[in-house]
Amino acid sequence: MVFIGIDPAFRAGGFSLCIIDGSKVTFKTFKNGFLGFCNWFYNDSPASAVVCVENSNLTKASFDINGSKFVIAKKARNVGKNQAISQNTADLCATKYKIINVTPKQKGKKWNKETFNNVLQNEGHEIEKKRTNQDERDAYKLALIALKKPFLIEN
């Protein structure tokens, strides 16, 4: 079984996924965002998988409203963009895969490089890349949720 974690983002270069296939871990970051993801989904994605998507659209809490009117408006736009792109991603994945949606809070704290490397080692996973970025580490964390918590799969 293949397990995929997806950390969608509307900002350029921020849309990443991680694939766990046995002990092999691979990453993919889509420079052109959702369209790049769609191209991968329709042309290169595995035939079957369990997918965990960080879906910020599930968050019902209000976000930080500190700052000037301009700053608050910018934050609101960014939150709205990420909620939309994460829901679109989850909806598309549900057409092909078993899916788990988690909120950012359910995903938990971000991992630094050291924590990430310790988890990789403890899980017996191997990656080809020497360096990872925060979006890739988040996607790996989501792929682990898909691997370890199949009871969260939605029908």
PDB file of C-alpha atoms in Angstrom:
ATOM      1  CA  MET A   1       0.000   0.000   0.000  1.00  0.00           C
ATOM      2  CA  VAL A   2       1.105   3.530  -0.794  1.00  0.00           C
ATOM      3  CA  PHE A   3       0.532   6.391   1.668  1.00  0.00           C
ATOM      4  CA  ILE A   4       0.490  10.022   0.574  1.00  0.00           C
ATOM      5  CA  GLY A   5       0.552  13.169   2.668  1.00  0.00           C
ATOM      6  CA  ILE A   6      -0.410  16.441   1.025  1.00  0.00           C
ATOM      7  CA  ASP A   7       0.302  19.916   2.378  1.00  0.00           C
ATOM      8  CA  PRO A   8      -1.520  22.150  -0.106  1.00  0.00           C
ATOM      9  CA  ALA A   9      -0.734  25.840  -0.315  1.00  0.00           C
ATOM     10  CA  PHE A  10      -1.749  28.631  -2.636  1.00  0.00           C
ATOM     11  CA  ARG A  11       1.613  30.421  -2.435  1.00  0.00           C
ATOM     12  CA  ALA A  12       4.211  29.743  -5.115  1.00  0.00           C
ATOM     13  CA  GLY A  13       6.336  26.680  -4.393  1.00  0.00           C
ATOM     14  CA  GLY A  14       4.409  25.786  -1.237  1.00  0.00           C
ATOM     15  CA  PHE A  15       2.284  22.877  -2.494  1.00  0.00           C
ATOM     16  CA  SER A  16       4.079  19.669  -1.449  1.00  0.00           C
ATOM     17  CA  LEU A  17       3.361  16.001  -1.100  1.00  0.00           C
ATOM     18  CA  CYS A  18       5.156  13.011   0.332  1.00  0.00           C
ATOM     19  CA  ILE A  19       4.790   9.397  -0.755  1.00  0.00           C
ATOM     20  CA  ILE A  20       5.641   6.509   1.560  1.00  0.00           C
ATOM     21  CA  ASP A  21       5.998   3.267  -0.375  1.00  0.00           C
ATOM     22  CA  GLY A  22       7.456   0.608   1.910  1.00  0.00           C
ATOM     23  CA  SER A  23      10.637   2.113   3.339  1.00  0.00           C
ATOM     24  CA  LYS A  24      11.068   4.551   0.440  1.00  0.00           C
ATOM     25  CA  VAL A  25      10.002   8.163   0.969  1.00  0.00           C
ATOM     26  CA  THR A  26       9.775  10.600  -1.942  1.00  0.00           C
ATOM     27  CA  PHE A  27       8.743  14.232  -2.123  1.00  0.00           C
ATOM     28  CA  LYS A  28       7.166  16.338  -4.798  1.00  0.00           C
ATOM     29  CA  THR A  29       6.708  20.103  -4.677  1.00  0.00           C
ATOM     30  CA  PHE A  30       4.623  21.726  -7.381  1.00  0.00           C
ATOM     31  CA  LYS A  31       6.079  25.028  -8.511  1.00  0.00           C
ATOM     32  CA  ASN A  32       2.857  25.884 -10.323  1.00  0.00           C
ATOM     33  CA  GLY A  33       0.685  24.815  -7.396  1.00  0.00           C
ATOM     34  CA  PHE A  34      -2.665  23.157  -7.848  1.00  0.00           C
ATOM     35  CA  LEU A  35      -2.358  22.896 -11.644  1.00  0.00           C
ATOM     36  CA  GLY A  36       0.939  21.029 -11.272  1.00  0.00           C
ATOM     37  CA  PHE A  37      -0.687  18.784  -8.691  1.00  0.00           C
ATOM     38  CA  CYS A  38      -3.603  18.101 -11.076  1.00  0.00           C
ATOM     39  CA  ASN A  39      -1.164  17.166 -13.840  1.00  0.00           C
ATOM     40  CA  TRP A  40       0.602  14.738 -11.490  1.00  0.00           C
ATOM     41  CA  PHE A  41      -2.731  13.401 -10.195  1.00  0.00           C
ATOM     42  CA  TYR A  42      -4.090  12.578 -13.670  1.00  0.00           C
ATOM     43  CA  ASN A  43      -0.833  11.417 -15.259  1.00  0.00           C
ATOM     44  CA  ASP A  44       1.658  10.115 -12.691  1.00  0.00           C
ATOM     45  CA  SER A  45      -0.081   9.351  -9.391  1.00  0.00           C
ATOM     46  CA  PRO A  46      -0.313   5.785  -8.069  1.00  0.00           C
ATOM     47  CA  ALA A  47      -3.378   3.716  -8.951  1.00  0.00           C
ATOM     48  CA  SER A  48      -4.330   3.269  -5.298  1.00  0.00           C
ATOM     49  CA  ALA A  49      -3.296   4.907  -2.053  1.00  0.00           C
ATOM     50  CA  VAL A  50      -4.429   6.252   1.275  1.00  0.00           C
ATOM     51  CA  VAL A  51      -4.114  10.046   1.256  1.00  0.00           C
ATOM     52  CA  CYS A  52      -4.020  12.443   4.188  1.00  0.00           C
ATOM     53  CA  VAL A  53      -4.660  16.093   3.311  1.00  0.00           C
ATOM     54  CA  GLU A  54      -4.152  19.036   5.627  1.00  0.00           C
ATOM     55  CA  ASN A  55      -7.505  20.690   5.022  1.00  0.00           C
ATOM     56  CA  SER A  56      -7.550  24.142   6.594  1.00  0.00           C
ATOM     57  CA  ASN A  57     -11.135  24.579   5.381  1.00  0.00           C
ATOM     58  CA  LEU A  58     -12.192  22.326   8.275  1.00  0.00           C
ATOM     59  CA  THR A  59     -10.929  24.884  10.793  1.00  0.00           C
ATOM     60  CA  LYS A  60     -13.862  26.770  12.258  1.00  0.00           C
ATOM     61  CA  ALA A  61     -11.867  29.060  14.562  1.00  0.00           C
ATOM     62  CA  SER A  62     -11.179  32.678  13.673  1.00  0.00           C
ATOM     63  CA  PHE A  63      -7.634  33.547  12.730  1.00  0.00           C
ATOM     64  CA  ASP A  64      -5.293  36.215  14.046  1.00  0.00           C
ATOM     65  CA  ILE A  65      -6.835  39.665  13.583  1.00  0.00           C
ATOM     66  CA  ASN A  66      -3.962  41.728  14.966  1.00  0.00           C
ATOM     67  CA  GLY A  67      -2.543  44.579  12.917  1.00  0.00           C
ATOM     68  CA  SER A  68      -3.730  47.395  10.724  1.00  0.00           C
ATOM     69  CA  LYS A  69      -6.792  47.064   8.486  1.00  0.00           C
ATOM     70  CA  PHE A  70      -4.445  46.349   5.578  1.00  0.00           C
ATOM     71  CA  VAL A  71      -2.623  43.590   7.488  1.00  0.00           C
ATOM     72  CA  ILE A  72      -5.892  42.016   8.674  1.00  0.00           C
ATOM     73  CA  ALA A  73      -7.316  42.081   5.131  1.00  0.00           C
ATOM     74  CA  LYS A  74      -4.157  40.455   3.738  1.00  0.00           C
ATOM     75  CA  LYS A  75      -4.265  37.715   6.392  1.00  0.00           C
ATOM     76  CA  ALA A  76      -7.946  37.069   5.632  1.00  0.00           C
ATOM     77  CA  ARG A  77      -7.249  36.752   1.893  1.00  0.00           C
ATOM     78  CA  ASN A  78      -4.358  34.351   2.514  1.00  0.00           C
ATOM     79  CA  VAL A  79      -6.434  32.199   4.864  1.00  0.00           C
ATOM     80  CA  GLY A  80      -9.279  32.095   2.345  1.00  0.00           C
ATOM     81  CA  LYS A  81      -6.932  31.076  -0.466  1.00  0.00           C
ATOM     82  CA  ASN A  82      -5.480  28.239   1.587  1.00  0.00           C
ATOM     83  CA  GLN A  83      -8.912  27.057   2.715  1.00  0.00           C
ATOM     84  CA  ALA A  84     -10.092  26.928  -0.894  1.00  0.00           C
ATOM     85  CA  ILE A  85      -7.026  25.167  -2.276  1.00  0.00           C
ATOM     86  CA  SER A  86      -6.979  22.591   0.521  1.00  0.00           C
ATOM     87  CA  GLN A  87     -10.689  21.786   0.052  1.00  0.00           C
ATOM     88  CA  ASN A  88     -10.225  21.501  -3.742  1.00  0.00           C
ATOM     89  CA  THR A  89      -7.283  19.172  -3.166  1.00  0.00           C
ATOM     90  CA  ALA A  90      -9.243  16.989  -0.737  1.00  0.00           C
ATOM     91  CA  ASP A  91     -12.242  16.844  -3.086  1.00  0.00           C
ATOM     92  CA  LEU A  92     -10.079  15.822  -6.051  1.00  0.00           C
ATOM     93  CA  CYS A  93      -8.231  13.158  -4.042  1.00  0.00           C
ATOM     94  CA  ALA A  94     -11.557  11.699  -2.831  1.00  0.00           C
ATOM     95  CA  THR A  95     -12.487  10.909  -6.456  1.00  0.00           C
ATOM     96  CA  LYS A  96      -9.662   8.360  -6.646  1.00  0.00           C
ATOM     97  CA  TYR A  97      -8.357   7.484  -3.184  1.00  0.00           C
ATOM     98  CA  LYS A  98      -9.276   6.641   0.363  1.00  0.00           C
ATOM     99  CA  ILE A  99      -8.849   9.958   2.145  1.00  0.00           C
ATOM    100  CA  ILE A 100      -8.186  11.376   5.579  1.00  0.00           C
ATOM    101  CA  ASN A 101      -8.783  15.103   6.144  1.00  0.00           C
ATOM    102  CA  VAL A 102      -7.042  16.736   9.103  1.00  0.00           C
ATOM    103  CA  THR A 103      -7.029  20.297  10.355  1.00  0.00           C
ATOM    104  CA  PRO A 104      -3.726  22.096  10.898  1.00  0.00           C
ATOM    105  CA  LYS A 105      -4.301  21.653  14.640  1.00  0.00           C
ATOM    106  CA  GLN A 106      -4.833  17.892  14.232  1.00  0.00           C
ATOM    107  CA  LYS A 107      -1.599  17.690  12.215  1.00  0.00           C
ATOM    108  CA  GLY A 108       0.202  19.151  15.172  1.00  0.00           C
ATOM    109  CA  LYS A 109       3.409  21.083  15.707  1.00  0.00           C
ATOM    110  CA  LYS A 110       5.863  21.592  12.899  1.00  0.00           C
ATOM    111  CA  TRP A 111       8.975  19.428  12.999  1.00  0.00           C
ATOM    112  CA  ASN A 112      12.458  20.861  12.800  1.00  0.00           C
ATOM    113  CA  LYS A 113      15.164  19.042  10.827  1.00  0.00           C
ATOM    114  CA  GLU A 114      16.391  17.108  13.861  1.00  0.00           C
ATOM    115  CA  THR A 115      12.953  15.797  14.826  1.00  0.00           C
ATOM    116  CA  PHE A 116      12.230  14.919  11.198  1.00  0.00           C
ATOM    117  CA  ASN A 117      15.485  12.953  10.870  1.00  0.00           C
ATOM    118  CA  ASN A 118      14.831  11.129  14.158  1.00  0.00           C
ATOM    119  CA  VAL A 119      11.342  10.106  13.015  1.00  0.00           C
ATOM    120  CA  LEU A 120      12.693   8.929   9.645  1.00  0.00           C
ATOM    121  CA  GLN A 121      15.254   6.780  11.425  1.00  0.00           C
ATOM    122  CA  ASN A 122      12.755   5.385  13.951  1.00  0.00           C
ATOM    123  CA  GLU A 123      10.327   4.500  11.147  1.00  0.00           C
ATOM    124  CA  GLY A 124      13.046   2.894   9.018  1.00  0.00           C
ATOM    125  CA  HIS A 125      12.303   5.257   6.132  1.00  0.00           C
ATOM    126  CA  GLU A 126      14.868   6.335   3.581  1.00  0.00           C
ATOM    127  CA  ILE A 127      14.873   9.497   1.500  1.00  0.00           C
ATOM    128  CA  GLU A 128      16.962  10.344  -1.539  1.00  0.00           C
ATOM    129  CA  LYS A 129      17.154  14.061  -0.748  1.00  0.00           C
ATOM    130  CA  LYS A 130      19.785  15.416   1.596  1.00  0.00           C
ATOM    131  CA  ARG A 131      17.777  18.512   2.534  1.00  0.00           C
ATOM    132  CA  THR A 132      14.063  19.014   3.051  1.00  0.00           C
ATOM    133  CA  ASN A 133      12.012  22.129   3.551  1.00  0.00           C
ATOM    134  CA  GLN A 134       9.184  22.729   6.020  1.00  0.00           C
ATOM    135  CA  ASP A 135       6.447  21.962   3.467  1.00  0.00           C
ATOM    136  CA  GLU A 136       8.028  18.565   2.724  1.00  0.00           C
ATOM    137  CA  ARG A 137       8.419  17.748   6.422  1.00  0.00           C
ATOM    138  CA  ASP A 138       4.748  18.651   6.940  1.00  0.00           C
ATOM    139  CA  ALA A 139       3.759  16.407   4.012  1.00  0.00           C
ATOM    140  CA  TYR A 140       5.768  13.530   5.534  1.00  0.00           C
ATOM    141  CA  LYS A 141       3.976  14.025   8.841  1.00  0.00           C
ATOM    142  CA  LEU A 142       0.652  13.782   6.981  1.00  0.00           C
ATOM    143  CA  ALA A 143       1.772  10.653   5.106  1.00  0.00           C
ATOM    144  CA  LEU A 144       2.572   9.070   8.480  1.00  0.00           C
ATOM    145  CA  ILE A 145      -0.980   9.842   9.631  1.00  0.00           C
ATOM    146  CA  ALA A 146      -2.268   8.012   6.542  1.00  0.00           C
ATOM    147  CA  LEU A 147       0.023   5.068   7.368  1.00  0.00           C
ATOM    148  CA  LYS A 148      -0.623   4.851  11.095  1.00  0.00           C
ATOM    149  CA  LYS A 149      -4.262   5.949  11.426  1.00  0.00           C
ATOM    150  CA  PRO A 150      -6.328   4.173   8.768  1.00  0.00           C
ATOM    151  CA  PHE A 151      -9.321   4.316  11.126  1.00  0.00           C
ATOM    152  CA  LEU A 152      -9.599   8.007  10.167  1.00  0.00           C
ATOM    153  CA  ILE A 153     -10.427   7.188   6.535  1.00  0.00           C
ATOM    154  CA  GLU A 154     -13.639   8.865   5.425  1.00  0.00           C
ATOM    155  CA  ASN A 155     -16.282   6.973   3.492  1.00  0.00           C
TER     156      ASN A 155
END
